[in-house]
Coordinates of C-alpha atoms in Angstrom, one line a residue:
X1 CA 0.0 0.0 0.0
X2 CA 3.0 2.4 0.2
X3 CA 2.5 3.5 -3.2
X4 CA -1.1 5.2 -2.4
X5 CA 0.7 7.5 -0.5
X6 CA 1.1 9.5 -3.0
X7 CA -3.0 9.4 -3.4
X8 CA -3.8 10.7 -0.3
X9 CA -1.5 14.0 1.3
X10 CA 0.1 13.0 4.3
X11 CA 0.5 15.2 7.4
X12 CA 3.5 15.2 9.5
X13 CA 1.5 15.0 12.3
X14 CA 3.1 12.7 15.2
X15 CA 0.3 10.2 14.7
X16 CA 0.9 9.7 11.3
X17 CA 1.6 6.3 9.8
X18 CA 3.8 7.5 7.1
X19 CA 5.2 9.4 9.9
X20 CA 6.1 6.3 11.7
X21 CA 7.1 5.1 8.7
X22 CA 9.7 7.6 7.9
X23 CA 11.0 7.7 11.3
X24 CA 11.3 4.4 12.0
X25 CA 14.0 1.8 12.9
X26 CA 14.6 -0.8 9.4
X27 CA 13.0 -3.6 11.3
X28 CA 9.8 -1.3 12.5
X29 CA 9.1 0.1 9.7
X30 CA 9.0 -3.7 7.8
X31 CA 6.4 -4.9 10.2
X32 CA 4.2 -1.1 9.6
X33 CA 4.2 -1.6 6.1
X34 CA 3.6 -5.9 6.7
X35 CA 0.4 -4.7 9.1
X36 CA -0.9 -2.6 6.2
X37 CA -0.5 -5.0 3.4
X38 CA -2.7 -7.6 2.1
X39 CA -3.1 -10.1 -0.9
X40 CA -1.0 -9.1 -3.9
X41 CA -4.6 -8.6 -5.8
X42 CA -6.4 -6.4 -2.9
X43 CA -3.7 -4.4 -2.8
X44 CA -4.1 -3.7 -7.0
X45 CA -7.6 -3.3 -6.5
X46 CA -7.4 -0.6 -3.7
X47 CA -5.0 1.2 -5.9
X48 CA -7.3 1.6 -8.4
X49 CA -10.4 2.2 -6.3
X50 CA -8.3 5.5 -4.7
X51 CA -7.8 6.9 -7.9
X52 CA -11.5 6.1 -8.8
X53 CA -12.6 8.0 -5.8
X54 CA -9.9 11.2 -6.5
X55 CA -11.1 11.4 -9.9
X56 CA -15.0 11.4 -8.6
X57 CA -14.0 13.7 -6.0
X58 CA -12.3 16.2 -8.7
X59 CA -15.2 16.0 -10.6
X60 CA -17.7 16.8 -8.2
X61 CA -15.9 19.7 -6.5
X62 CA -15.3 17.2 -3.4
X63 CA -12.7 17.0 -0.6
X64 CA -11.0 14.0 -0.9
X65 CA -9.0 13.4 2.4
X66 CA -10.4 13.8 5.2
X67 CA -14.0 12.7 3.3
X68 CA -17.1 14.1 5.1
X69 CA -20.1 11.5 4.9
X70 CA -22.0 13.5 2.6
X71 CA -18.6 12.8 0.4
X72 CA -18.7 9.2 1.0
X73 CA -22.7 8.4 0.6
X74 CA -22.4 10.4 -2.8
X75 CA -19.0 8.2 -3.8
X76 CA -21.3 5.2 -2.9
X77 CA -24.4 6.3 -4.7
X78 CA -22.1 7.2 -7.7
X79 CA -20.6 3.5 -7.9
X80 CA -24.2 1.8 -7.6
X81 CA -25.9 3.6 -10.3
X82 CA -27.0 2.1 -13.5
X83 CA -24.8 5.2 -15.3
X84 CA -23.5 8.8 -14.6
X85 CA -26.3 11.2 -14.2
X86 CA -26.2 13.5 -16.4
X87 CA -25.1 17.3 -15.9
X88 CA -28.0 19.7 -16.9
X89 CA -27.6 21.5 -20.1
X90 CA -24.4 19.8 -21.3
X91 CA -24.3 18.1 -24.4
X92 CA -26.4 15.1 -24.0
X93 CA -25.6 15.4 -20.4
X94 CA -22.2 14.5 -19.8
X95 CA -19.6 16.5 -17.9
X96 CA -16.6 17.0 -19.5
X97 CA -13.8 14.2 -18.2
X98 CA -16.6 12.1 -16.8
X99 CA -16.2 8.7 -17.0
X100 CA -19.6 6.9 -17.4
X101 CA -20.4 3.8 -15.4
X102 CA -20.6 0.2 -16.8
X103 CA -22.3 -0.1 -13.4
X104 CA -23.7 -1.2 -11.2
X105 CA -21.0 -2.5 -9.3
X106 CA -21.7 -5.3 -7.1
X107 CA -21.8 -4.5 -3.7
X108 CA -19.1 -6.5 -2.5
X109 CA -16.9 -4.4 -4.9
X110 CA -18.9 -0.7 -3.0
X111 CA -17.4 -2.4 0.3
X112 CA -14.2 -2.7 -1.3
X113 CA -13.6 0.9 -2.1
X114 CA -14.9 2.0 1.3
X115 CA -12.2 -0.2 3.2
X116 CA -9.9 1.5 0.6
X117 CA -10.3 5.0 1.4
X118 CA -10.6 3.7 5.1
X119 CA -7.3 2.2 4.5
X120 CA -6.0 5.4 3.0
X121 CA -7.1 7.7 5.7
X122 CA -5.5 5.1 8.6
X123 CA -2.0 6.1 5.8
X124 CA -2.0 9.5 6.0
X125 CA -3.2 9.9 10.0
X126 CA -6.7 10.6 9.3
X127 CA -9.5 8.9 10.5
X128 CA -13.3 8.5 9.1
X129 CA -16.3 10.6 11.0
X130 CA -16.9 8.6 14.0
X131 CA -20.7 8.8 13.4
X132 CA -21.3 7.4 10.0
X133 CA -25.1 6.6 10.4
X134 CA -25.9 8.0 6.7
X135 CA -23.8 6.1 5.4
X136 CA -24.7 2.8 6.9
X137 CA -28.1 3.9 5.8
X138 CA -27.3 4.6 2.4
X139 CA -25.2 1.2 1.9
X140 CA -28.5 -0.7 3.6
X141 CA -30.2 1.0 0.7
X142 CA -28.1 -0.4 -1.7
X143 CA -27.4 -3.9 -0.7
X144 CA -31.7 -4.4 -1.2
X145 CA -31.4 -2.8 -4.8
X146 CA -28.4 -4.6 -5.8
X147 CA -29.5 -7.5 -4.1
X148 CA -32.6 -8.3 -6.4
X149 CA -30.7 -7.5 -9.8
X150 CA -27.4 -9.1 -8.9
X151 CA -27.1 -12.9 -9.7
X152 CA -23.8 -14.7 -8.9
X153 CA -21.6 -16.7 -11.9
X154 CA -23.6 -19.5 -13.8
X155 CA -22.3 -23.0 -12.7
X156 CA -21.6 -25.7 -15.6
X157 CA -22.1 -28.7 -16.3
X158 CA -19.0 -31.5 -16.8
X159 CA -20.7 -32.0 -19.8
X160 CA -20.2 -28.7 -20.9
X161 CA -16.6 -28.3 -19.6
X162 CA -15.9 -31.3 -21.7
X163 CA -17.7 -29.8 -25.1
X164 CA -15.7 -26.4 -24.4
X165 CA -12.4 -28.4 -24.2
X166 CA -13.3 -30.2 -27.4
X167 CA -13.9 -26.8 -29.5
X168 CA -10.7 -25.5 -28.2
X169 CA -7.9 -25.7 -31.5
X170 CA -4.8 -27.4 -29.9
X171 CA -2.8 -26.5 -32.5
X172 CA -2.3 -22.5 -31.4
X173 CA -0.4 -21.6 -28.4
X174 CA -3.8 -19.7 -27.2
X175 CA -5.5 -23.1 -26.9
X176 CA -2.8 -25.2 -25.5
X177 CA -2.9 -22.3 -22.6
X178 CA -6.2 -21.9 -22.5
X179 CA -7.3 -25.6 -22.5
X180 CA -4.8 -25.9 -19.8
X181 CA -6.1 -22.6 -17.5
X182 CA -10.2 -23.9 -17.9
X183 CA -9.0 -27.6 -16.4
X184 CA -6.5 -25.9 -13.8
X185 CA -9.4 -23.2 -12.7
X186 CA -11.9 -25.5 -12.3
X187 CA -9.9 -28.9 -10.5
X188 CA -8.6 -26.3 -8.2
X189 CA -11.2 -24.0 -7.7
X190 CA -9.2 -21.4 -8.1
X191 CA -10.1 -17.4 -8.1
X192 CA -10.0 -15.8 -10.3
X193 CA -7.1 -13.8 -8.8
X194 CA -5.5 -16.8 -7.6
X195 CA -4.9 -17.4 -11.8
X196 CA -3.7 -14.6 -12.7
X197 CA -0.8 -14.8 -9.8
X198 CA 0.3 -18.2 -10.3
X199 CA 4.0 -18.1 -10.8
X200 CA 5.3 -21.8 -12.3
X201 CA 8.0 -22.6 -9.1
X202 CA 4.3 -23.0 -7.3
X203 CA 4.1 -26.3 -9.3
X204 CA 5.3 -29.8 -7.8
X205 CA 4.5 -32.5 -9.6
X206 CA 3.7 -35.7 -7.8
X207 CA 3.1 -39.5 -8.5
X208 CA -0.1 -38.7 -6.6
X209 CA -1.5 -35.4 -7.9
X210 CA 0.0 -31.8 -8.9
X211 CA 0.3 -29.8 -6.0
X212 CA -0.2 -25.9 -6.1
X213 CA 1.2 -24.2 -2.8
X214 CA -0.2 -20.7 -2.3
X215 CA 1.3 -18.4 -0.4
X216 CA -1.5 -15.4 -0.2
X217 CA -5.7 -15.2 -1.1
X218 CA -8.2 -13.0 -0.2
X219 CA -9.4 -15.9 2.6
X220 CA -5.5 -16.2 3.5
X221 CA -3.7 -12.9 4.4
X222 CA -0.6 -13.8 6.3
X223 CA 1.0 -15.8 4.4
X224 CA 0.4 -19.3 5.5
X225 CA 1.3 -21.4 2.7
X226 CA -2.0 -23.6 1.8
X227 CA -2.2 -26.4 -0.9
X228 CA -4.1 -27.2 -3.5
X229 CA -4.1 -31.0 -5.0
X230 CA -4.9 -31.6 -8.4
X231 CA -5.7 -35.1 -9.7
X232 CA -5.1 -37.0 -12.8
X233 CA -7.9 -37.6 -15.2
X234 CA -8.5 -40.8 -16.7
X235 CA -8.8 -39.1 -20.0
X236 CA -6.3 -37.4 -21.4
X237 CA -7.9 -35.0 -22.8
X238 CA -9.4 -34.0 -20.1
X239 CA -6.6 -34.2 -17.4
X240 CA -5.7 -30.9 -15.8
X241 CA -2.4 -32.1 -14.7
X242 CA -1.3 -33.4 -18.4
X243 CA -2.7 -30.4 -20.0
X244 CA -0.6 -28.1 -17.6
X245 CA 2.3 -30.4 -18.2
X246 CA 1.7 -29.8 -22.1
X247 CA 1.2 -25.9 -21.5
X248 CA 4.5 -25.1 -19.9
X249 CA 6.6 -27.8 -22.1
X250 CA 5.3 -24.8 -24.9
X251 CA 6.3 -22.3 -22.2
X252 CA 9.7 -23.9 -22.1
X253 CA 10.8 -22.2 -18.8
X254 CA 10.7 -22.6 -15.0
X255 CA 10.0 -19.8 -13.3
X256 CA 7.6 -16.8 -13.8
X257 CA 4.0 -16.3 -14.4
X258 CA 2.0 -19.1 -15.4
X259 CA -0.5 -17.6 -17.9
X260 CA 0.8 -15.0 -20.4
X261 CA -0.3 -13.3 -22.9
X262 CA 0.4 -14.7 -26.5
X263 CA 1.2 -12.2 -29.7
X264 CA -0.3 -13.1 -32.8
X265 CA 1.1 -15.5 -34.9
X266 CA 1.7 -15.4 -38.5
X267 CA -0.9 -18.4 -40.5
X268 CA 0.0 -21.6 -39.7
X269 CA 3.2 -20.6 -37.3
X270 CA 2.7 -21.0 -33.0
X271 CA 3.3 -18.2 -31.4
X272 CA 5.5 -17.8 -28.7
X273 CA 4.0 -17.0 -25.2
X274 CA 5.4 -14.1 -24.1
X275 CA 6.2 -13.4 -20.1
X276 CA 3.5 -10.7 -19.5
X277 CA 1.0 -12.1 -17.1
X278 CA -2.9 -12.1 -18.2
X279 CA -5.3 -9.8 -15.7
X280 CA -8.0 -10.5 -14.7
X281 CA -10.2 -9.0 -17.3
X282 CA -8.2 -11.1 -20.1
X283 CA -9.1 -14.4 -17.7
X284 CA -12.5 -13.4 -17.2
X285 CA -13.1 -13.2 -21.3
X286 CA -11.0 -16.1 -21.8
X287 CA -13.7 -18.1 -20.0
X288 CA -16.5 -16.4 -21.9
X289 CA -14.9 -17.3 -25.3
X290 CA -14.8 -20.7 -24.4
X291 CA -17.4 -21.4 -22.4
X292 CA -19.9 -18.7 -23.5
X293 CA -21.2 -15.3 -22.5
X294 CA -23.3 -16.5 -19.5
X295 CA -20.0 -17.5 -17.8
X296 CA -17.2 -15.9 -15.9
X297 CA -13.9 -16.8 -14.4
X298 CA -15.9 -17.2 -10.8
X299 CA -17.9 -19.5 -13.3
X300 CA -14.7 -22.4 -12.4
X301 CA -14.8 -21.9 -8.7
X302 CA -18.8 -21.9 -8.4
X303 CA -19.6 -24.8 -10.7
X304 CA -16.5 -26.5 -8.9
X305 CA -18.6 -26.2 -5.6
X306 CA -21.7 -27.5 -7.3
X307 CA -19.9 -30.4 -8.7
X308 CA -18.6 -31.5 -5.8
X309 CA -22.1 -31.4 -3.7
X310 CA -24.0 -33.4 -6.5
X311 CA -21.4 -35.9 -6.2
X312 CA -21.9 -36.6 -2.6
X313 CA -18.5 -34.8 -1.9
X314 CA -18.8 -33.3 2.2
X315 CA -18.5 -29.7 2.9
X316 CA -15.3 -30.4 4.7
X317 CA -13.6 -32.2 2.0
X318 CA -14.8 -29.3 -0.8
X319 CA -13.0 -26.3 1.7
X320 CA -10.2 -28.5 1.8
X321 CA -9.6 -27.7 -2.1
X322 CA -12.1 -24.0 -2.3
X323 CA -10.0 -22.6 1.5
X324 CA -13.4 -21.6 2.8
X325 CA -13.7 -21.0 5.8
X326 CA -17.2 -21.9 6.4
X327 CA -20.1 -24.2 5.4
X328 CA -22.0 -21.2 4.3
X329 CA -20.0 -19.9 1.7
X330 CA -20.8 -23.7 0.2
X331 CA -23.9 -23.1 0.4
X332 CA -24.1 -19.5 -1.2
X333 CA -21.8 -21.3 -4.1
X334 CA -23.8 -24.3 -4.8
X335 CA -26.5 -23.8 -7.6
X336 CA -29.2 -26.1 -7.3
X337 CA -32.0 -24.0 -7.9
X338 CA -33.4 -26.1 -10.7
X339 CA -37.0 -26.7 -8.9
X340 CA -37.6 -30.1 -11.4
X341 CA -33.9 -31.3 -11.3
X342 CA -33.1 -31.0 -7.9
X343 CA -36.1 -31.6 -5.7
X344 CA -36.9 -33.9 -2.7
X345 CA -40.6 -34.8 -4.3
X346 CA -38.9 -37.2 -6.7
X347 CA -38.2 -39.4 -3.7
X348 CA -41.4 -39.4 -2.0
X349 CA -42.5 -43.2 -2.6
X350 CA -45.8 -42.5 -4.4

């Protein structure tokens, strides 16, 4: 987080943390910056959500640091909309330098930004307005709109899996890596994040299984190293530990990032992978090319879940491989909503 310093005006205050920071001993100032830190991907995401809420704050004639509440229930507002509202008499609306919404974001993501300016303001020796009643108010508000338009990532079917590996051309370096990312994502149900930070000396191969040590997640924040064990496949074809195998025998290295990005080839040539690491936009449409436009990169962890339920598999042995920490989040994750597939009446004895 010591780069969004540079966000937010620090005072020199005494009770500053970049105060502390500045002032203190080598070994103090490690374990400050340690206690601020988080997953590699958290700490990308609150990067970008600070210069989200300085450019809204520009815009809107606001006060960025220290934010008053009627600053952070407009910020909030702002991200939930269905698009930017238009200015009056400006041409079709828009302000000039306004970036219009995509919107709206989910509400996990609204919380996300919050603890970001929250985390910003603890930097720079600020701290929120202790009575933030509005704005509790205001997010209540939004969690019931969101909450009856936003639906989580489709699960699919093996089946389907299988007949999105099979249209996959195996004869490009993009399929090899993609082929090999789909099986990989959903064996391990992995986030999405998780992908795009794999490095390849996180591999081990064993007689057993491939094992994938993490060091960080968003569930795992102090760096206990957790594994996850991916299994061979009796098919080929199918087999997330031989299609990783034939993925980095193309990548022809041993360290680095896992998935790259791949240049264009000229016809009938395989392109070399290069070493810059996909995001997580470029994972999420990978998925959605492959597996269709109803999907998403959460799509691998969710219908992993679901899987593993329909199969009898127990809640303790499915957050063994997902690092959940509790039964709920299995159940939020598993899609059997189907009333006619999945229903207790077919057993009734009549």
């Amino acid at each position: 987080m010591s780069e969004d310093l540079s966000l937010f005006p620090a005072p020199d205050a005494p009770h500053s943390l970049s105060h502390h920071l500045s002032r203190a001993s080598a070994k103090v100032a490690g374990f400050l910056e340690a206690g601020l830190q988080g997953a590699a991907n958290t700490e990308r995401a609150y990067t970008s959500d600070l210069k989200s809420y300085v450019t809204f704050c520009e815009q809107h004639g606001f006060v960025a640091v220290p934010a008053e509440v009627g600053t952070l229930t407009e910020y909030v507002a702002y991200l939930a909309s269905e698009k930017v509202e238009p200015a009056p008499g400006g041409n079709r609306g828009k302000k000039k330098g306004q970036q219009p919404l995509t919107g709206p974001h989910a509400l996990a993501t609204i919380k996300r930004h919050l603890a970001a300016i929250r985390k910003a303001h603890q930097l720079a020796g600020h701290r929120l307005p202790a009575t933030l009643d509005a704005l509790n108010i205001v997010m209540e508000g939004i969690a019931r709109t969101l909450g009856k338009r936003q639906e989580q990532a489709q699960a699919f079917t093996i089946e389907e899996l299988k007949q999105a590996i099979r249209r996959i051309d195996l004869e490009t370096s993009a399929g090899l890596r993609d082929r090999a990312l789909l099986l990989l994502g959903f064996a391990g149900a992995f986030r999405r994040s998780e992908l795009v930070d794999l490095n390849i000396e996180q591999l081990e191969f064993t007689e057993r299984a491939l094992l994938v040590h993490l060091a960080k997640s968003k569930t795992n924040q102090y760096g206990v190293v957790e594994d996850k064990a991916i299994f061979y496949a009796p098919n080929a074809d199918f087999c997330p530990v031989r299609c990783l195998r034939a993925w980095l025998k193309l990548l022809g290295r041993t360290t680095g990032p896992l998935f790259v990005k791949i240049p264009r080839a000229r016809p009938g040539q395989m392109a070399a992978p290069s070493d810059k690491r996909l995001s997580d936009i470029s994972i999420n449409k990978l998925v959605q090319k492959r597996l269709g436009p109803d999907y998403s990169a959460h799509s691998l962890r969710v219908s992993f879940v679901t899987v593993a339920v329909l199969n009898g598999q127990s809640h303790k042995a499915i957050k063994n491989q997902t690092k959940q920490k509790t039964d709920a989040m299995i159940e939020r994750y598993t899609q059997l909503n189907n009333v006619v597939s999945y229903n207790a009446a077919h057993a009734l004895g009549l």
